[in-house]
PDB file of C-alpha atoms in Angstrom:
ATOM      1  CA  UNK A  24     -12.159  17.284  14.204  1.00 78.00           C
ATOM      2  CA  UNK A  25     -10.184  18.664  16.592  1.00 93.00           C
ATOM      3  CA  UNK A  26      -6.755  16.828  18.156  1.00 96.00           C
ATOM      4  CA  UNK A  27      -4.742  16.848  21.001  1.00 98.00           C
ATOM      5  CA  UNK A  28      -2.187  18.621  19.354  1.00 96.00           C
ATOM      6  CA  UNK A  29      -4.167  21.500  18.059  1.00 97.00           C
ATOM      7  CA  UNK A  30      -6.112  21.552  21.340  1.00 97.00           C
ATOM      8  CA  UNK A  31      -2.229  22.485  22.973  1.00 98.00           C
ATOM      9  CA  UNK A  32      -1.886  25.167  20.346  1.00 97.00           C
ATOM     10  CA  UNK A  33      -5.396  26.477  20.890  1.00 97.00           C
ATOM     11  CA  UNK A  34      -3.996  27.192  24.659  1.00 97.00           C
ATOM     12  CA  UNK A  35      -0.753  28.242  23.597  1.00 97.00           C
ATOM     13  CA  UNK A  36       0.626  25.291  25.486  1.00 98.00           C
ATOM     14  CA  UNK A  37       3.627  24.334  23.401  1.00 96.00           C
ATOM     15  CA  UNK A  38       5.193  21.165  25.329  1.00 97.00           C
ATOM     16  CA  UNK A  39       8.728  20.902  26.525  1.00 97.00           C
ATOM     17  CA  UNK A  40      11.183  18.942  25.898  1.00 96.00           C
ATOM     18  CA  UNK A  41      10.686  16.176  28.490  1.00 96.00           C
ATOM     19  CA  UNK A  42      12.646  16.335  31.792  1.00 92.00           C
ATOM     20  CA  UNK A  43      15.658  13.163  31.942  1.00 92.00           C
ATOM     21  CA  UNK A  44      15.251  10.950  35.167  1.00 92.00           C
ATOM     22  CA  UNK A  45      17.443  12.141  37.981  1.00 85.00           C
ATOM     23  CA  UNK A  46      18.026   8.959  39.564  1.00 91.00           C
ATOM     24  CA  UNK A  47      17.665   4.853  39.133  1.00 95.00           C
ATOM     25  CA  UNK A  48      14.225   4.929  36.653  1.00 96.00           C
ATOM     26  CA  UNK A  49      12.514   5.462  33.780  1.00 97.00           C
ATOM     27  CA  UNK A  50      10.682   8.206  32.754  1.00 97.00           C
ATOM     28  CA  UNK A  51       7.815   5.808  30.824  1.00 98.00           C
ATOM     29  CA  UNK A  52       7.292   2.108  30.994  1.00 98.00           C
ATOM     30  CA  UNK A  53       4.461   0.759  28.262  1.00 98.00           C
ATOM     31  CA  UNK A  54       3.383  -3.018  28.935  1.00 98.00           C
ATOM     32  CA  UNK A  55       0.332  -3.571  26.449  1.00 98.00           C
ATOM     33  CA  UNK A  56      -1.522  -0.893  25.908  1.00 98.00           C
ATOM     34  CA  UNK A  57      -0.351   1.215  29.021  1.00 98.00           C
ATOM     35  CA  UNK A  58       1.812   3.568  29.394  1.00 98.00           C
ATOM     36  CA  UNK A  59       2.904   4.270  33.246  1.00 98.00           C
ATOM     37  CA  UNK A  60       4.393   7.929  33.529  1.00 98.00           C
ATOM     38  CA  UNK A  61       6.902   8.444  35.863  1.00 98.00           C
ATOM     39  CA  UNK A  62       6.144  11.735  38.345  1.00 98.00           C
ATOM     40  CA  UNK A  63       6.343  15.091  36.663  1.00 98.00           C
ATOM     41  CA  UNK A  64       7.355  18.547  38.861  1.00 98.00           C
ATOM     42  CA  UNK A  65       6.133  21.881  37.805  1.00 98.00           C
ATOM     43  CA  UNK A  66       9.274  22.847  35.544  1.00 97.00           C
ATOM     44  CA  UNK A  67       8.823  25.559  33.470  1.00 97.00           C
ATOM     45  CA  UNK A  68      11.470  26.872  31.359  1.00 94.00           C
ATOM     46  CA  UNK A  69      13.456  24.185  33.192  1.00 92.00           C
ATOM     47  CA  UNK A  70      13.226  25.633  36.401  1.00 96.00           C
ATOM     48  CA  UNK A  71      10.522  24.902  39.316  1.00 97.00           C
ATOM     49  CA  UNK A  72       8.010  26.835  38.770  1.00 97.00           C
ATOM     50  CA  UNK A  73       7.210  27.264  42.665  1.00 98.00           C
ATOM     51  CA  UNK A  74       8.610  25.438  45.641  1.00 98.00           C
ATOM     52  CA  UNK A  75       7.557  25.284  49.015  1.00 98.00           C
ATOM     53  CA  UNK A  76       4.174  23.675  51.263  1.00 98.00           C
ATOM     54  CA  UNK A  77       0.624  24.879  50.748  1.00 98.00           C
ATOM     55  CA  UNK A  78      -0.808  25.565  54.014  1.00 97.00           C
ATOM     56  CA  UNK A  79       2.674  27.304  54.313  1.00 97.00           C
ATOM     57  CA  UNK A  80       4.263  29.384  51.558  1.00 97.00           C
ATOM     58  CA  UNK A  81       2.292  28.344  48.639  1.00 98.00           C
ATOM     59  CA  UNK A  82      -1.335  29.662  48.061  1.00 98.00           C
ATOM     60  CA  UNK A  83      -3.851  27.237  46.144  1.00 98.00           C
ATOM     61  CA  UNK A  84      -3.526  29.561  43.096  1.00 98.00           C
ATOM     62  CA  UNK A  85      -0.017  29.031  42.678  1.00 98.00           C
ATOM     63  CA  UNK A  86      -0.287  25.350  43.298  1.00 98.00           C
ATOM     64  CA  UNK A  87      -3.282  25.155  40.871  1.00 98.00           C
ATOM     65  CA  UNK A  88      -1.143  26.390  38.213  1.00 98.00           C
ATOM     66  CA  UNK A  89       2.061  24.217  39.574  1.00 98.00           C
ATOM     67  CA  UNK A  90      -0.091  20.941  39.285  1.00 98.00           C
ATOM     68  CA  UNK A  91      -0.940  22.268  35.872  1.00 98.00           C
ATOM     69  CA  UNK A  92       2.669  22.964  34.397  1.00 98.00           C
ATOM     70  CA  UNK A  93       3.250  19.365  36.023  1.00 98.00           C
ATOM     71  CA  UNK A  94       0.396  17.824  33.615  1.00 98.00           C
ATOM     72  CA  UNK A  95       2.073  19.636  30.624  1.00 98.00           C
ATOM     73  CA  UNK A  96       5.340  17.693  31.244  1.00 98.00           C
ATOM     74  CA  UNK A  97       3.050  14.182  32.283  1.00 98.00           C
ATOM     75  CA  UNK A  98       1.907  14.923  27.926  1.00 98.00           C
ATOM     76  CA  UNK A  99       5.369  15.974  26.981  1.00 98.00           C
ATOM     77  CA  UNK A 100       6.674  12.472  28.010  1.00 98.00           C
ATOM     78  CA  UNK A 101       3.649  10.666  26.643  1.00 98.00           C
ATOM     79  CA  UNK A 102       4.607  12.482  23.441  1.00 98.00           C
ATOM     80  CA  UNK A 103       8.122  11.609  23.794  1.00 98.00           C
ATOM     81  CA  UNK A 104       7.077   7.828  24.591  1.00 98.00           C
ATOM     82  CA  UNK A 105       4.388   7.209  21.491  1.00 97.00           C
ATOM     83  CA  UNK A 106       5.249   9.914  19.259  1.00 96.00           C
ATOM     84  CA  UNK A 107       1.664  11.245  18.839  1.00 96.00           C
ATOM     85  CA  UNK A 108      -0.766  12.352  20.904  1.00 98.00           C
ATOM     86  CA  UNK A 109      -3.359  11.143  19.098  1.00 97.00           C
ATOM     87  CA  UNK A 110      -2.306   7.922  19.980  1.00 98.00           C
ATOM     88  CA  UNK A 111      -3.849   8.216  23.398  1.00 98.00           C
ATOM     89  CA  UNK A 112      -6.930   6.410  24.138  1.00 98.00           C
ATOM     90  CA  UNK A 113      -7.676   7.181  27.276  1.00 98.00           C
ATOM     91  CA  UNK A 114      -5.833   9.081  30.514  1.00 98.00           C
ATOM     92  CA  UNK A 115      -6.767   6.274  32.528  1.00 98.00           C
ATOM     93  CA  UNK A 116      -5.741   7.715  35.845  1.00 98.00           C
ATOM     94  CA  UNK A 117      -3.522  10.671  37.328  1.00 98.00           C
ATOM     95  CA  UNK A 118      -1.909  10.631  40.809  1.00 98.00           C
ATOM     96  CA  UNK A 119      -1.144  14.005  42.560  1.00 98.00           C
ATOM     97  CA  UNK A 120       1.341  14.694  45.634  1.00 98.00           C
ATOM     98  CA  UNK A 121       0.800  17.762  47.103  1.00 98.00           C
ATOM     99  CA  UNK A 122       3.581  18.847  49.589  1.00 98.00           C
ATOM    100  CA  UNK A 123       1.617  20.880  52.412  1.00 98.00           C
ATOM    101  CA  UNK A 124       0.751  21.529  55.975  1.00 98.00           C
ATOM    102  CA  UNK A 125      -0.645  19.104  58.564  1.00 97.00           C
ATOM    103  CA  UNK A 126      -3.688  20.873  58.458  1.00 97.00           C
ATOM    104  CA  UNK A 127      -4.089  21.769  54.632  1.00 98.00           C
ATOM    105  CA  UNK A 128      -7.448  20.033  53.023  1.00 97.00           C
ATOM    106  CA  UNK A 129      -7.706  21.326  49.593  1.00 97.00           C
ATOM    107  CA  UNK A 130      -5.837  18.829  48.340  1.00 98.00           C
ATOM    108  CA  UNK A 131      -8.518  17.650  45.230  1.00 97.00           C
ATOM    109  CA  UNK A 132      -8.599  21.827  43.995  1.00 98.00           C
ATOM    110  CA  UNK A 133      -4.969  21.851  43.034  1.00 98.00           C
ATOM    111  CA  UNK A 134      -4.925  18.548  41.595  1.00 98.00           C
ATOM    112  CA  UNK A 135      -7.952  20.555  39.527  1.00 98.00           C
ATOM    113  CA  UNK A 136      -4.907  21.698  37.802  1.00 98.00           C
ATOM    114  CA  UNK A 137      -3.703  18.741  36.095  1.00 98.00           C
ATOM    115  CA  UNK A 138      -7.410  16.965  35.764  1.00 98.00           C
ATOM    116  CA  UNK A 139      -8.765  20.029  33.708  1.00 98.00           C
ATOM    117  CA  UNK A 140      -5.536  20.477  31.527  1.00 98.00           C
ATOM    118  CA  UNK A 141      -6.184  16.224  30.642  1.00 98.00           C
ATOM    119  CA  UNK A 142      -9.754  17.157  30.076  1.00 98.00           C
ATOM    120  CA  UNK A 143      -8.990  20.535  27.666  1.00 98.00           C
ATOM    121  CA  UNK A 144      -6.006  18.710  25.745  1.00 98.00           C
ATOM    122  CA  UNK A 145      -7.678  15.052  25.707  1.00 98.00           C
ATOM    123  CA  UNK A 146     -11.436  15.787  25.369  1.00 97.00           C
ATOM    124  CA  UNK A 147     -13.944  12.865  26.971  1.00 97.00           C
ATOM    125  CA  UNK A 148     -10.519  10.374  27.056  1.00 98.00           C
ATOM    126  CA  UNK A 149      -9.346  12.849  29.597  1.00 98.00           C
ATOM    127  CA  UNK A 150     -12.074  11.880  31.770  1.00 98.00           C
ATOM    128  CA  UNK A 151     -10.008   9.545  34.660  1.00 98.00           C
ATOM    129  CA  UNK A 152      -9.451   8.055  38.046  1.00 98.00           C
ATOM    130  CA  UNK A 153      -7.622  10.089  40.417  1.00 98.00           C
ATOM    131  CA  UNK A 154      -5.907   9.884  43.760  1.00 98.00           C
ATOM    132  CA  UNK A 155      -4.457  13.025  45.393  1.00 97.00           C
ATOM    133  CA  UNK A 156      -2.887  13.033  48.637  1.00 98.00           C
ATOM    134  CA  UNK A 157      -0.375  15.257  51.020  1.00 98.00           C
ATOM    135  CA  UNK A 158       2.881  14.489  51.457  1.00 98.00           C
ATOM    136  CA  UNK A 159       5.769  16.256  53.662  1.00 98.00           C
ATOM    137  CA  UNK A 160       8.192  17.103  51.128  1.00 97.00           C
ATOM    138  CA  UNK A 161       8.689  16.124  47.656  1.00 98.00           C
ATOM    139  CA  UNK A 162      11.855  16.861  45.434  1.00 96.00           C
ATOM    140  CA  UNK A 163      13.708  19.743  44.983  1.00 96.00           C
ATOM    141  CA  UNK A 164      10.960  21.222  47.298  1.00 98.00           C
ATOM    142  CA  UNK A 165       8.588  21.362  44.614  1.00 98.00           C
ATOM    143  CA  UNK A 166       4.162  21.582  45.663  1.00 98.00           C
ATOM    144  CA  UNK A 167       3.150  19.556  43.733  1.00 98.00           C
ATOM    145  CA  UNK A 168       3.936  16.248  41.449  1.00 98.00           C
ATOM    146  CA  UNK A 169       1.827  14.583  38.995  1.00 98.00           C
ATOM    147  CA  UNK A 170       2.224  10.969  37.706  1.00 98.00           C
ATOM    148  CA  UNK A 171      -0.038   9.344  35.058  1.00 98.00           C
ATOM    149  CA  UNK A 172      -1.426   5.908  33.762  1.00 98.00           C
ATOM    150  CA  UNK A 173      -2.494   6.243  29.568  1.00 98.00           C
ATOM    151  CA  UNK A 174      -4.205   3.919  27.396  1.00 98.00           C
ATOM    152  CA  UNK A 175      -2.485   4.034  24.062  1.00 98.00           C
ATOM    153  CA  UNK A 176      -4.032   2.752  20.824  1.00 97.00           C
TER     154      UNK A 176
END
């Protein structure tokens, strides 16, 4: 039977080590059997992997794969938080901010990015609720951010 772990290694995916709050908050906050996860960018090798707007600079490509480098640090700090991926009952719900354009409307393809890594790394308990909506700017001028809401056993 196959695990979230070896499902990373089967894409290559090896996680980071998770990014440290850059202001007044927490990167994880478990009350029961949730864990809240505090909004990932798209670092990779710990630097952005793209900045800018879609509808402007960014193309959906890029910000497919932005929104899916910011799911790999969402699991990195639910690894961080529990220890074990395996742990993880459910990804209950992801919430995507995608900085773009007035008049950009692809909003739920790039969040595609995130949803179909949780689905690949967490099977049918990757299956969740989502919300994705635009936003003017976001930090460091990063596309996209990605925050999550886990069921842990």
């Amino acid at each position: 039977m196959s695990t979230p772990q070896s499902r990373l290694a089967e894409l290559g995916i090896d996680l980071p080590t998770p990014a440290a709050p850059v202001a007044n908050y927490v990167a994880c906050v478990q009350t029961g059997s949730l864990l809240v996860v505090s909004g990932q960018l798209p670092l990779h090798n710990g630097k952005l992997f793209a900045t800018g707007k879609l509808g402007g600079t960014v193309d959906v490509d890029t910000a497919v794969e932005a929104a899916r480098y910011s799911m790999i640090n969402v699991i990195a700090q639910v690894q961080a938080a529990v220890g074990d991926l395996a742990r993880v009952k459910r990804v209950v719900r992801l919430g995507g901010f995608i900085a773009c354009t007035p008049d950009f409307t692809a909003h739920a393809s790039v969040m595609n990015g995130a949803s179909d890594l949780a689905v690949a790394v967490f099977g049918d308990a990757g299956r969740h609720a989502r919300s994705t909506v635009g936003v003017p700017s976001l930090p460091l001028d990063a596309p996209v951010e990605v925050e999550g809401l886990f069921e842990i056993a």
